[in-house]
Amino acid sequence: MKSKLFFFLLIIYAMFSNYSAQENNETLQTLIQKAVEVSPKLKMLEAKKNASEARVSVNSNLPDPTLTLGLMNLPTNSFSFTQEPMTGKMIGLSQAVPYPGKLGAAENVLNKDAEITQEEIDDAKNEIINNIKQAYYDLSFARSALSIAEKSKSNLERISAVVRTKYTVSEASQQNLIQADVELTKIKDKIAELEGKVSSSLSTLNSYLLQNRDTQIETENLSAINSVVLNINELNKTAKQNRPFLKGIELEKNKSELMENLADYEYYPNFNFSVQYSQRDKITATNTPLNDFVSFVVGLNLPINYGGKKSAKVQESRIMQKMYANQYDAALQVLNKNFGEALSKIDELKEREKLNSEGLFPQAQQSLKSAMANYQVGKTDFINVLDAQNKVYETETNLYKIRMQYYKQLAQLEFLVGKSLTK
């Protein structure tokens, strides 16, 4: 009797000593840094920004001057340069000059494109960080769930061994043996499912790192939730200050204001300055030398608003300002909705994590210990032992699932506000 009791106590100790924290390994920050470094999307956006910066010089400087060469008033009867006094050789140089301030206004508009692209880059970085965190937490949970399932399998195997021992001495029924085998088969099926989830999550995470799908990545165990105090007003304020997407909309609105300023210059003339030099030869018939000519010419276009084409540019820029203002308000409206939903979910998960970690899981462990002890002395049915074991498995798995959902929700919230919300 004492040897059997010792055997049961040994089983119970082995069952609960396995519930320990996983050793910390590769940090999440390392994975994020690598994903940002190798991201093709970020490289594409960097190239887009460089192109925008190069476009400033292309479109904000004076056009090239024009060199003119010509022959003037050449007589068609002889094509001689010395027959007529009006015949000469001409060289000229002209330069188009926009109205003062127009090039600077164009430069201001073009500079905004590079600033807008920089906000795209920052938002894309935040999106990558969010994607990595989502995949990382999925992988970490899948591994934790797999580990818990494997521990449950080991426990069921030990319980099954006890039942077989009791069956040999007619202290357990064949039905008990069948029930134990059924539970073992069910947990093996769950393990196979979780192994598939681990492989899938690992493949997803490796895709963000441009690595082979089977490349191993170590993960840390999902730790207990560290409560973060959040409220919707602070989230809105933080998003306005930090979310690159919102900053990009504001820059688009600023750009349209600068475009209105540039469009106003369409009502002012552009200039063309030119100088010409004419060289004349001596007249052969009279042996008379002739003086050379130099000419200075200033031209300007007449900014006539044919068909309202110039006023239409101004109107277009004003409409765009209203459009971006409405887009900004619409984005805030969507964010406010997302913040409300996220905060409700986070509060729910924090409460559930507390209930599971401080109540359900310890209670399930205690229930299993009690069921095992009572089964040993014949005070409870075998089905109660299996039920208690399943409760331990379910509550611990659910505890890690709650933590995974919390950290994923927090990561999504950090992406929406554009800033980390944890110290």
CSV table of C-alpha atoms in Angstrom, one decimal:
chain,number,residue,atom,x,y,z
A,1,MET,CA,0.0,0.0,0.0
A,2,LYS,CA,2.8,2.4,0.9
A,3,SER,CA,4.6,1.6,-2.4
A,4,LYS,CA,1.5,2.4,-4.4
A,5,LEU,CA,0.9,5.7,-2.5
A,6,PHE,CA,4.5,6.7,-3.2
A,7,PHE,CA,4.0,5.9,-6.9
A,8,PHE,CA,1.0,8.1,-7.0
A,9,LEU,CA,2.8,11.0,-5.3
A,10,LEU,CA,5.7,10.6,-7.7
A,11,ILE,CA,3.3,10.9,-10.6
A,12,ILE,CA,1.6,14.0,-9.2
A,13,TYR,CA,5.0,15.6,-8.6
A,14,ALA,CA,6.1,14.9,-12.2
A,15,MET,CA,2.9,16.3,-13.6
A,16,PHE,CA,3.1,19.6,-11.8
A,17,SER,CA,6.9,20.1,-11.9
A,18,ASN,CA,6.7,20.4,-15.7
A,19,TYR,CA,4.8,23.7,-15.5
A,20,SER,CA,7.8,26.0,-15.5
A,21,ALA,CA,8.8,29.1,-17.4
A,22,GLN,CA,10.6,28.9,-20.7
A,23,GLU,CA,14.1,30.2,-20.8
A,24,ASN,CA,14.4,33.6,-22.6
A,25,ASN,CA,16.1,33.4,-26.0
A,26,GLU,CA,16.3,35.6,-29.1
A,27,THR,CA,14.7,38.9,-28.4
A,28,LEU,CA,11.8,40.3,-30.3
A,29,GLN,CA,13.7,43.6,-30.8
A,30,THR,CA,16.4,41.7,-32.8
A,31,LEU,CA,13.8,40.2,-35.1
A,32,ILE,CA,12.2,43.7,-35.7
A,33,GLN,CA,15.6,45.3,-36.4
A,34,LYS,CA,16.4,42.6,-39.0
A,35,ALA,CA,13.0,42.8,-40.7
A,36,VAL,CA,13.4,46.6,-41.0
A,37,GLU,CA,16.9,46.2,-42.5
A,38,VAL,CA,15.8,43.6,-45.2
A,39,SER,CA,12.4,45.0,-46.1
A,40,PRO,CA,12.0,45.5,-49.9
A,41,LYS,CA,9.1,47.9,-49.3
A,42,LEU,CA,11.2,50.2,-47.2
A,43,LYS,CA,14.0,50.1,-49.8
A,44,MET,CA,11.4,51.0,-52.5
A,45,LEU,CA,10.1,53.9,-50.4
A,46,GLU,CA,13.6,55.2,-49.8
A,47,ALA,CA,14.2,55.2,-53.6
A,48,LYS,CA,10.9,57.0,-54.0
A,49,LYS,CA,12.1,59.6,-51.5
A,50,ASN,CA,15.4,60.0,-53.3
A,51,ALA,CA,13.6,60.5,-56.6
A,52,SER,CA,11.4,63.2,-55.0
A,53,GLU,CA,14.5,65.0,-53.7
A,54,ALA,CA,16.2,64.8,-57.1
A,55,ARG,CA,13.0,66.2,-58.7
A,56,VAL,CA,13.4,69.4,-56.8
A,57,SER,CA,16.5,70.5,-58.7
A,58,VAL,CA,15.0,69.4,-62.0
A,59,ASN,CA,11.9,71.6,-61.7
A,60,SER,CA,13.0,74.6,-59.5
A,61,ASN,CA,15.9,76.0,-61.6
A,62,LEU,CA,16.0,78.2,-64.7
A,63,PRO,CA,15.6,76.5,-68.0
A,64,ASP,CA,18.7,76.3,-70.3
A,65,PRO,CA,19.5,79.4,-72.3
A,66,THR,CA,19.0,79.3,-76.1
A,67,LEU,CA,21.8,80.0,-78.6
A,68,THR,CA,20.7,81.4,-81.9
A,69,LEU,CA,22.7,81.5,-85.2
A,70,GLY,CA,21.5,82.9,-88.4
A,71,LEU,CA,22.0,84.7,-91.7
A,72,MET,CA,19.9,87.9,-92.2
A,73,ASN,CA,18.6,89.4,-95.4
A,74,LEU,CA,20.7,87.3,-97.8
A,75,PRO,CA,19.9,88.4,-101.5
A,76,THR,CA,18.5,85.5,-103.5
A,77,ASN,CA,20.0,86.6,-106.8
A,78,SER,CA,23.6,86.2,-105.7
A,79,PHE,CA,23.6,84.9,-102.1
A,80,SER,CA,26.4,87.4,-101.5
A,81,PHE,CA,27.3,88.9,-98.1
A,82,THR,CA,28.7,92.0,-99.7
A,83,GLN,CA,25.9,93.0,-102.1
A,84,GLU,CA,23.3,94.5,-99.7
A,85,PRO,CA,23.8,96.7,-96.6
A,86,MET,CA,21.1,94.8,-94.7
A,87,THR,CA,22.8,91.4,-95.1
A,88,GLY,CA,24.6,90.1,-92.0
A,89,LYS,CA,25.5,87.2,-89.9
A,90,MET,CA,23.7,87.0,-86.6
A,91,ILE,CA,24.4,85.3,-83.2
A,92,GLY,CA,22.0,85.5,-80.3
A,93,LEU,CA,21.5,84.3,-76.8
A,94,SER,CA,18.1,84.2,-74.9
A,95,GLN,CA,17.1,83.2,-71.4
A,96,ALA,CA,13.5,82.5,-70.2
A,97,VAL,CA,13.0,83.7,-66.6
A,98,PRO,CA,9.8,83.0,-64.6
A,99,TYR,CA,8.2,85.7,-62.6
A,100,PRO,CA,10.2,86.4,-59.4
A,101,GLY,CA,9.2,84.0,-56.6
A,102,LYS,CA,7.7,81.4,-58.9
A,103,LEU,CA,10.6,79.0,-58.9
A,104,GLY,CA,10.8,79.2,-55.1
A,105,ALA,CA,7.1,78.4,-54.9
A,106,ALA,CA,7.6,75.4,-57.1
A,107,GLU,CA,10.5,74.3,-54.9
A,108,ASN,CA,8.4,74.5,-51.8
A,109,VAL,CA,5.7,72.2,-53.4
A,110,LEU,CA,8.3,69.7,-54.5
A,111,ASN,CA,10.0,69.6,-51.1
A,112,LYS,CA,6.7,68.4,-49.6
A,113,ASP,CA,6.8,65.2,-51.7
A,114,ALA,CA,10.0,64.1,-50.0
A,115,GLU,CA,8.5,64.9,-46.6
A,116,ILE,CA,5.3,63.0,-47.4
A,117,THR,CA,7.3,60.0,-48.6
A,118,GLN,CA,9.3,60.0,-45.3
A,119,GLU,CA,6.0,59.7,-43.4
A,120,GLU,CA,5.2,56.7,-45.7
A,121,ILE,CA,8.5,55.2,-44.7
A,122,ASP,CA,7.9,55.7,-41.0
A,123,ASP,CA,4.4,54.2,-41.2
A,124,ALA,CA,5.7,51.3,-43.2
A,125,LYS,CA,8.3,50.7,-40.5
A,126,ASN,CA,5.6,50.7,-37.8
A,127,GLU,CA,3.5,48.3,-39.9
A,128,ILE,CA,6.5,45.9,-40.2
A,129,ILE,CA,7.0,46.1,-36.4
A,130,ASN,CA,3.3,45.2,-35.9
A,131,ASN,CA,3.5,42.3,-38.4
A,132,ILE,CA,6.6,40.9,-36.7
A,133,LYS,CA,5.0,41.2,-33.3
A,134,GLN,CA,1.8,39.5,-34.5
A,135,ALA,CA,3.7,36.6,-36.0
A,136,TYR,CA,6.0,36.3,-33.1
A,137,TYR,CA,3.2,36.1,-30.5
A,138,ASP,CA,1.4,33.6,-32.7
A,139,LEU,CA,4.6,31.4,-32.8
A,140,SER,CA,5.2,31.8,-29.1
A,141,PHE,CA,1.7,30.8,-28.2
A,142,ALA,CA,1.7,27.8,-30.6
A,143,ARG,CA,4.9,26.6,-29.0
A,144,SER,CA,3.5,27.1,-25.5
A,145,ALA,CA,0.3,25.3,-26.4
A,146,LEU,CA,2.3,22.5,-28.0
A,147,SER,CA,4.5,22.2,-24.8
A,148,ILE,CA,1.4,22.1,-22.6
A,149,ALA,CA,-0.2,19.4,-24.9
A,150,GLU,CA,3.0,17.3,-24.7
A,151,LYS,CA,3.0,17.6,-20.9
A,152,SER,CA,-0.7,16.6,-20.8
A,153,LYS,CA,0.1,13.6,-23.0
A,154,SER,CA,2.9,12.5,-20.6
A,155,ASN,CA,0.5,12.9,-17.7
A,156,LEU,CA,-2.2,10.8,-19.4
A,157,GLU,CA,0.4,8.2,-20.2
A,158,ARG,CA,1.3,8.0,-16.5
A,159,ILE,CA,-2.4,7.9,-15.5
A,160,SER,CA,-2.9,5.2,-18.1
A,161,ALA,CA,-0.1,3.2,-16.6
A,162,VAL,CA,-1.6,3.4,-13.2
A,163,VAL,CA,-5.0,2.3,-14.5
A,164,ARG,CA,-3.4,-0.7,-16.2
A,165,THR,CA,-1.7,-1.6,-12.9
A,166,LYS,CA,-5.0,-1.3,-11.1
A,167,TYR,CA,-6.7,-3.3,-13.8
A,168,THR,CA,-4.3,-6.2,-13.3
A,169,VAL,CA,-5.4,-6.5,-9.7
A,170,SER,CA,-9.1,-6.0,-10.6
A,171,GLU,CA,-9.2,-2.5,-9.1
A,172,ALA,CA,-10.1,-0.8,-12.4
A,173,SER,CA,-12.5,-1.7,-15.2
A,174,GLN,CA,-11.8,-2.2,-18.9
A,175,GLN,CA,-13.9,0.9,-19.5
A,176,ASN,CA,-11.3,2.9,-17.6
A,177,LEU,CA,-8.6,1.6,-19.9
A,178,ILE,CA,-10.6,2.5,-23.0
A,179,GLN,CA,-11.3,6.0,-21.6
A,180,ALA,CA,-7.6,6.5,-21.0
A,181,ASP,CA,-6.7,5.4,-24.5
A,182,VAL,CA,-9.3,7.7,-26.0
A,183,GLU,CA,-7.9,10.7,-24.1
A,184,LEU,CA,-4.4,9.8,-25.3
A,185,THR,CA,-5.5,9.6,-28.9
A,186,LYS,CA,-7.3,13.0,-28.6
A,187,ILE,CA,-4.2,14.7,-27.2
A,188,LYS,CA,-2.0,13.2,-29.9
A,189,ASP,CA,-4.4,14.6,-32.5
A,190,LYS,CA,-4.1,18.0,-30.8
A,191,ILE,CA,-0.3,17.8,-30.8
A,192,ALA,CA,-0.3,17.1,-34.5
A,193,GLU,CA,-2.5,20.1,-35.1
A,194,LEU,CA,-0.3,22.4,-32.9
A,195,GLU,CA,2.8,21.2,-34.7
A,196,GLY,CA,1.2,22.4,-37.9
A,197,LYS,CA,0.5,25.7,-36.3
A,198,VAL,CA,4.0,26.1,-35.1
A,199,SER,CA,5.3,25.3,-38.6
A,200,SER,CA,2.9,27.8,-40.2
A,201,SER,CA,3.7,30.6,-37.7
A,202,LEU,CA,7.4,30.0,-38.1
A,203,SER,CA,7.1,30.2,-41.9
A,204,THR,CA,5.1,33.5,-41.6
A,205,LEU,CA,7.8,35.0,-39.4
A,206,ASN,CA,10.6,33.9,-41.6
A,207,SER,CA,8.9,35.4,-44.7
A,208,TYR,CA,9.2,38.9,-43.1
A,209,LEU,CA,12.9,38.2,-42.5
A,210,LEU,CA,13.5,36.9,-46.1
A,211,GLN,CA,14.7,33.6,-44.6
A,212,ASN,CA,14.0,30.0,-45.5
A,213,ARG,CA,10.7,28.9,-44.1
A,214,ASP,CA,12.3,26.3,-41.9
A,215,THR,CA,14.9,28.6,-40.3
A,216,GLN,CA,14.6,28.2,-36.6
A,217,ILE,CA,13.7,31.3,-34.5
A,218,GLU,CA,13.8,31.1,-30.7
A,219,THR,CA,10.9,32.7,-28.9
A,220,GLU,CA,10.4,33.8,-25.3
A,221,ASN,CA,7.6,32.4,-23.2
A,222,LEU,CA,4.5,34.7,-23.0
A,223,SER,CA,4.9,36.4,-19.7
A,224,ALA,CA,2.2,37.6,-17.3
A,225,ILE,CA,0.4,40.7,-18.4
A,226,ASN,CA,2.0,44.0,-17.1
A,227,SER,CA,-1.0,46.3,-16.8
A,228,VAL,CA,-0.7,49.5,-19.0
A,229,VAL,CA,-3.0,52.4,-18.1
A,230,LEU,CA,-4.7,53.6,-21.3
A,231,ASN,CA,-7.6,55.9,-22.1
A,232,ILE,CA,-9.1,57.0,-25.4
A,233,ASN,CA,-8.3,60.7,-25.0
A,234,GLU,CA,-4.6,60.0,-24.5
A,235,LEU,CA,-4.6,57.6,-27.4
A,236,ASN,CA,-6.1,60.2,-29.7
A,237,LYS,CA,-3.6,62.8,-28.6
A,238,THR,CA,-0.7,60.4,-29.0
A,239,ALA,CA,-1.9,59.4,-32.5
A,240,LYS,CA,-2.1,63.0,-33.6
A,241,GLN,CA,1.5,63.6,-32.4
A,242,ASN,CA,3.1,60.4,-33.6
A,243,ARG,CA,1.1,58.5,-36.2
A,244,PRO,CA,3.0,59.0,-39.6
A,245,PHE,CA,-0.2,58.3,-41.6
A,246,LEU,CA,-1.9,61.3,-40.0
A,247,LYS,CA,1.2,63.4,-40.4
A,248,GLY,CA,1.3,62.5,-44.1
A,249,ILE,CA,-2.3,63.7,-44.5
A,250,GLU,CA,-1.4,67.0,-42.9
A,251,LEU,CA,1.6,67.4,-45.2
A,252,GLU,CA,-0.6,66.7,-48.2
A,253,LYS,CA,-2.9,69.5,-47.1
A,254,ASN,CA,0.1,71.8,-46.6
A,255,LYS,CA,1.3,70.8,-50.1
A,256,SER,CA,-2.1,71.8,-51.6
A,257,GLU,CA,-1.9,75.1,-49.9
A,258,LEU,CA,1.6,75.7,-51.4
A,259,MET,CA,0.1,74.6,-54.8
A,260,GLU,CA,-2.5,77.3,-54.4
A,261,ASN,CA,0.3,79.8,-53.9
A,262,LEU,CA,2.1,78.4,-57.0
A,263,ALA,CA,-1.1,78.6,-59.0
A,264,ASP,CA,-1.4,82.3,-58.2
A,265,TYR,CA,1.8,83.0,-60.1
A,266,GLU,CA,0.0,81.9,-63.3
A,267,TYR,CA,-1.6,85.3,-63.2
A,268,TYR,CA,1.8,87.0,-63.6
A,269,PRO,CA,3.9,87.1,-66.8
A,270,ASN,CA,7.1,85.1,-67.4
A,271,PHE,CA,10.0,86.9,-69.2
A,272,ASN,CA,12.4,86.2,-72.0
A,273,PHE,CA,15.6,88.2,-72.2
A,274,SER,CA,17.7,88.0,-75.4
A,275,VAL,CA,20.7,89.7,-76.9
A,276,GLN,CA,21.7,89.5,-80.6
A,277,TYR,CA,24.9,90.6,-82.4
A,278,SER,CA,24.9,91.1,-86.2
A,279,GLN,CA,28.1,91.3,-88.2
A,280,ARG,CA,28.1,93.0,-91.7
A,281,ASP,CA,30.7,92.9,-94.4
A,282,LYS,CA,31.9,95.8,-96.6
A,283,ILE,CA,29.8,96.5,-99.7
A,284,THR,CA,31.8,95.5,-102.8
A,285,ALA,CA,30.2,97.9,-105.3
A,286,THR,CA,30.9,101.1,-103.3
A,287,ASN,CA,33.8,99.7,-101.1
A,288,THR,CA,31.8,101.1,-98.1
A,289,PRO,CA,32.5,99.5,-94.7
A,290,LEU,CA,29.4,98.8,-92.6
A,291,ASN,CA,28.9,98.9,-88.8
A,292,ASP,CA,27.8,95.8,-86.9
A,293,PHE,CA,24.5,95.8,-84.9
A,294,VAL,CA,23.7,94.7,-81.4
A,295,SER,CA,20.1,94.2,-80.2
A,296,PHE,CA,18.5,93.7,-76.8
A,297,VAL,CA,15.0,92.3,-76.5
A,298,VAL,CA,12.7,91.6,-73.6
A,299,GLY,CA,9.6,89.5,-74.1
A,300,LEU,CA,6.8,88.4,-71.8
A,301,ASN,CA,3.8,86.2,-72.1
A,302,LEU,CA,0.3,87.6,-71.6
A,303,PRO,CA,-1.3,85.6,-68.7
A,304,ILE,CA,-4.8,85.6,-70.2
A,305,ASN,CA,-7.2,83.3,-68.4
A,306,TYR,CA,-8.6,81.5,-71.5
A,307,GLY,CA,-11.5,79.3,-70.5
A,308,GLY,CA,-10.7,79.8,-66.8
A,309,LYS,CA,-7.7,77.5,-67.0
A,310,LYS,CA,-5.6,79.6,-64.5
A,311,SER,CA,-8.5,80.1,-62.0
A,312,ALA,CA,-9.2,76.3,-62.3
A,313,LYS,CA,-5.7,75.5,-60.9
A,314,VAL,CA,-6.4,77.7,-57.9
A,315,GLN,CA,-9.8,76.2,-57.4
A,316,GLU,CA,-8.3,72.7,-57.7
A,317,SER,CA,-5.8,73.3,-54.9
A,318,ARG,CA,-8.5,74.7,-52.7
A,319,ILE,CA,-10.7,71.7,-53.2
A,320,MET,CA,-7.8,69.4,-52.4
A,321,GLN,CA,-7.3,71.3,-49.1
A,322,LYS,CA,-10.8,70.5,-48.2
A,323,MET,CA,-10.4,66.9,-49.3
A,324,TYR,CA,-7.4,66.3,-47.1
A,325,ALA,CA,-9.0,68.1,-44.2
A,326,ASN,CA,-12.0,65.7,-44.5
A,327,GLN,CA,-9.6,62.7,-44.9
A,328,TYR,CA,-7.8,63.7,-41.7
A,329,ASP,CA,-11.1,63.9,-39.8
A,330,ALA,CA,-12.3,60.6,-41.3
A,331,ALA,CA,-9.0,58.9,-40.3
A,332,LEU,CA,-9.5,60.2,-36.7
A,333,GLN,CA,-13.0,58.9,-36.7
A,334,VAL,CA,-11.8,55.4,-37.7
A,335,LEU,CA,-9.0,55.5,-35.1
A,336,ASN,CA,-11.4,56.6,-32.4
A,337,LYS,CA,-13.6,53.6,-33.2
A,338,ASN,CA,-10.6,51.2,-33.2
A,339,PHE,CA,-9.3,52.7,-29.9
A,340,GLY,CA,-12.7,52.1,-28.2
A,341,GLU,CA,-12.8,48.5,-29.4
A,342,ALA,CA,-9.2,47.8,-28.5
A,343,LEU,CA,-9.5,49.3,-25.0
A,344,SER,CA,-12.6,47.2,-24.3
A,345,LYS,CA,-10.8,44.1,-25.5
A,346,ILE,CA,-7.7,44.9,-23.5
A,347,ASP,CA,-9.7,45.4,-20.3
A,348,GLU,CA,-11.5,42.2,-20.9
A,349,LEU,CA,-8.2,40.2,-21.4
A,350,LYS,CA,-6.6,41.7,-18.3
A,351,GLU,CA,-9.5,40.7,-16.2
A,352,ARG,CA,-9.6,37.2,-17.7
A,353,GLU,CA,-5.8,36.7,-17.3
A,354,LYS,CA,-6.2,37.6,-13.6
A,355,LEU,CA,-9.1,35.2,-13.1
A,356,ASN,CA,-7.2,32.4,-14.9
A,357,SER,CA,-3.8,32.9,-13.4
A,358,GLU,CA,-5.0,33.4,-9.8
A,359,GLY,CA,-8.1,31.3,-9.9
A,360,LEU,CA,-9.0,28.8,-12.6
A,361,PHE,CA,-5.5,27.4,-13.2
A,362,PRO,CA,-4.4,26.9,-9.6
A,363,GLN,CA,-7.9,25.5,-8.8
A,364,ALA,CA,-7.6,23.1,-11.7
A,365,GLN,CA,-4.2,21.9,-10.5
A,366,GLN,CA,-5.5,21.4,-7.0
A,367,SER,CA,-8.5,19.6,-8.3
A,368,LEU,CA,-6.3,17.2,-10.2
A,369,LYS,CA,-4.2,16.5,-7.1
A,370,SER,CA,-7.3,15.8,-5.1
A,371,ALA,CA,-8.8,13.6,-7.8
A,372,MET,CA,-5.6,11.5,-8.0
A,373,ALA,CA,-5.4,11.1,-4.3
A,374,ASN,CA,-9.1,10.2,-4.0
A,375,TYR,CA,-8.8,7.8,-6.9
A,376,GLN,CA,-6.0,6.0,-5.1
A,377,VAL,CA,-8.1,5.2,-2.1
A,378,GLY,CA,-11.3,4.5,-4.2
A,379,LYS,CA,-13.2,7.7,-3.2
A,380,THR,CA,-13.7,8.9,-6.8
A,381,ASP,CA,-14.3,7.6,-10.3
A,382,PHE,CA,-11.6,7.4,-12.9
A,383,ILE,CA,-13.6,9.7,-15.1
A,384,ASN,CA,-13.1,12.5,-12.5
A,385,VAL,CA,-9.3,12.1,-12.8
A,386,LEU,CA,-9.5,12.4,-16.6
A,387,ASP,CA,-11.8,15.4,-16.3
A,388,ALA,CA,-9.5,17.1,-13.8
A,389,GLN,CA,-6.5,16.5,-16.1
A,390,ASN,CA,-8.3,18.0,-19.0
A,391,LYS,CA,-9.2,21.0,-17.0
A,392,VAL,CA,-5.6,21.6,-16.2
A,393,TYR,CA,-4.7,21.4,-19.8
A,394,GLU,CA,-7.5,23.6,-21.0
A,395,THR,CA,-7.0,26.3,-18.3
A,396,GLU,CA,-3.2,26.6,-18.9
A,397,THR,CA,-3.7,26.7,-22.6
A,398,ASN,CA,-6.4,29.3,-22.3
A,399,LEU,CA,-4.1,31.4,-20.0
A,400,TYR,CA,-1.4,31.6,-22.6
A,401,LYS,CA,-4.0,32.2,-25.3
A,402,ILE,CA,-5.3,35.2,-23.3
A,403,ARG,CA,-1.8,36.6,-23.0
A,404,MET,CA,-1.1,36.1,-26.7
A,405,GLN,CA,-4.3,38.0,-27.5
A,406,TYR,CA,-3.4,40.8,-25.1
A,407,TYR,CA,0.1,41.3,-26.6
A,408,LYS,CA,-1.2,41.2,-30.1
A,409,GLN,CA,-4.0,43.7,-29.3
A,410,LEU,CA,-1.4,46.0,-27.6
A,411,ALA,CA,0.9,45.7,-30.7
A,412,GLN,CA,-2.0,46.7,-33.0
A,413,LEU,CA,-2.8,49.6,-30.7
A,414,GLU,CA,0.9,50.8,-30.8
A,415,PHE,CA,0.7,50.7,-34.6
A,416,LEU,CA,-2.4,52.8,-34.7
A,417,VAL,CA,-0.9,55.5,-32.4
A,418,GLY,CA,2.6,55.3,-34.0
A,419,LYS,CA,4.4,54.8,-30.7
A,420,SER,CA,5.2,52.2,-28.1
A,421,LEU,CA,2.8,52.2,-25.2
A,422,THR,CA,5.0,50.3,-22.8
A,423,LYS,CA,8.0,51.7,-20.9
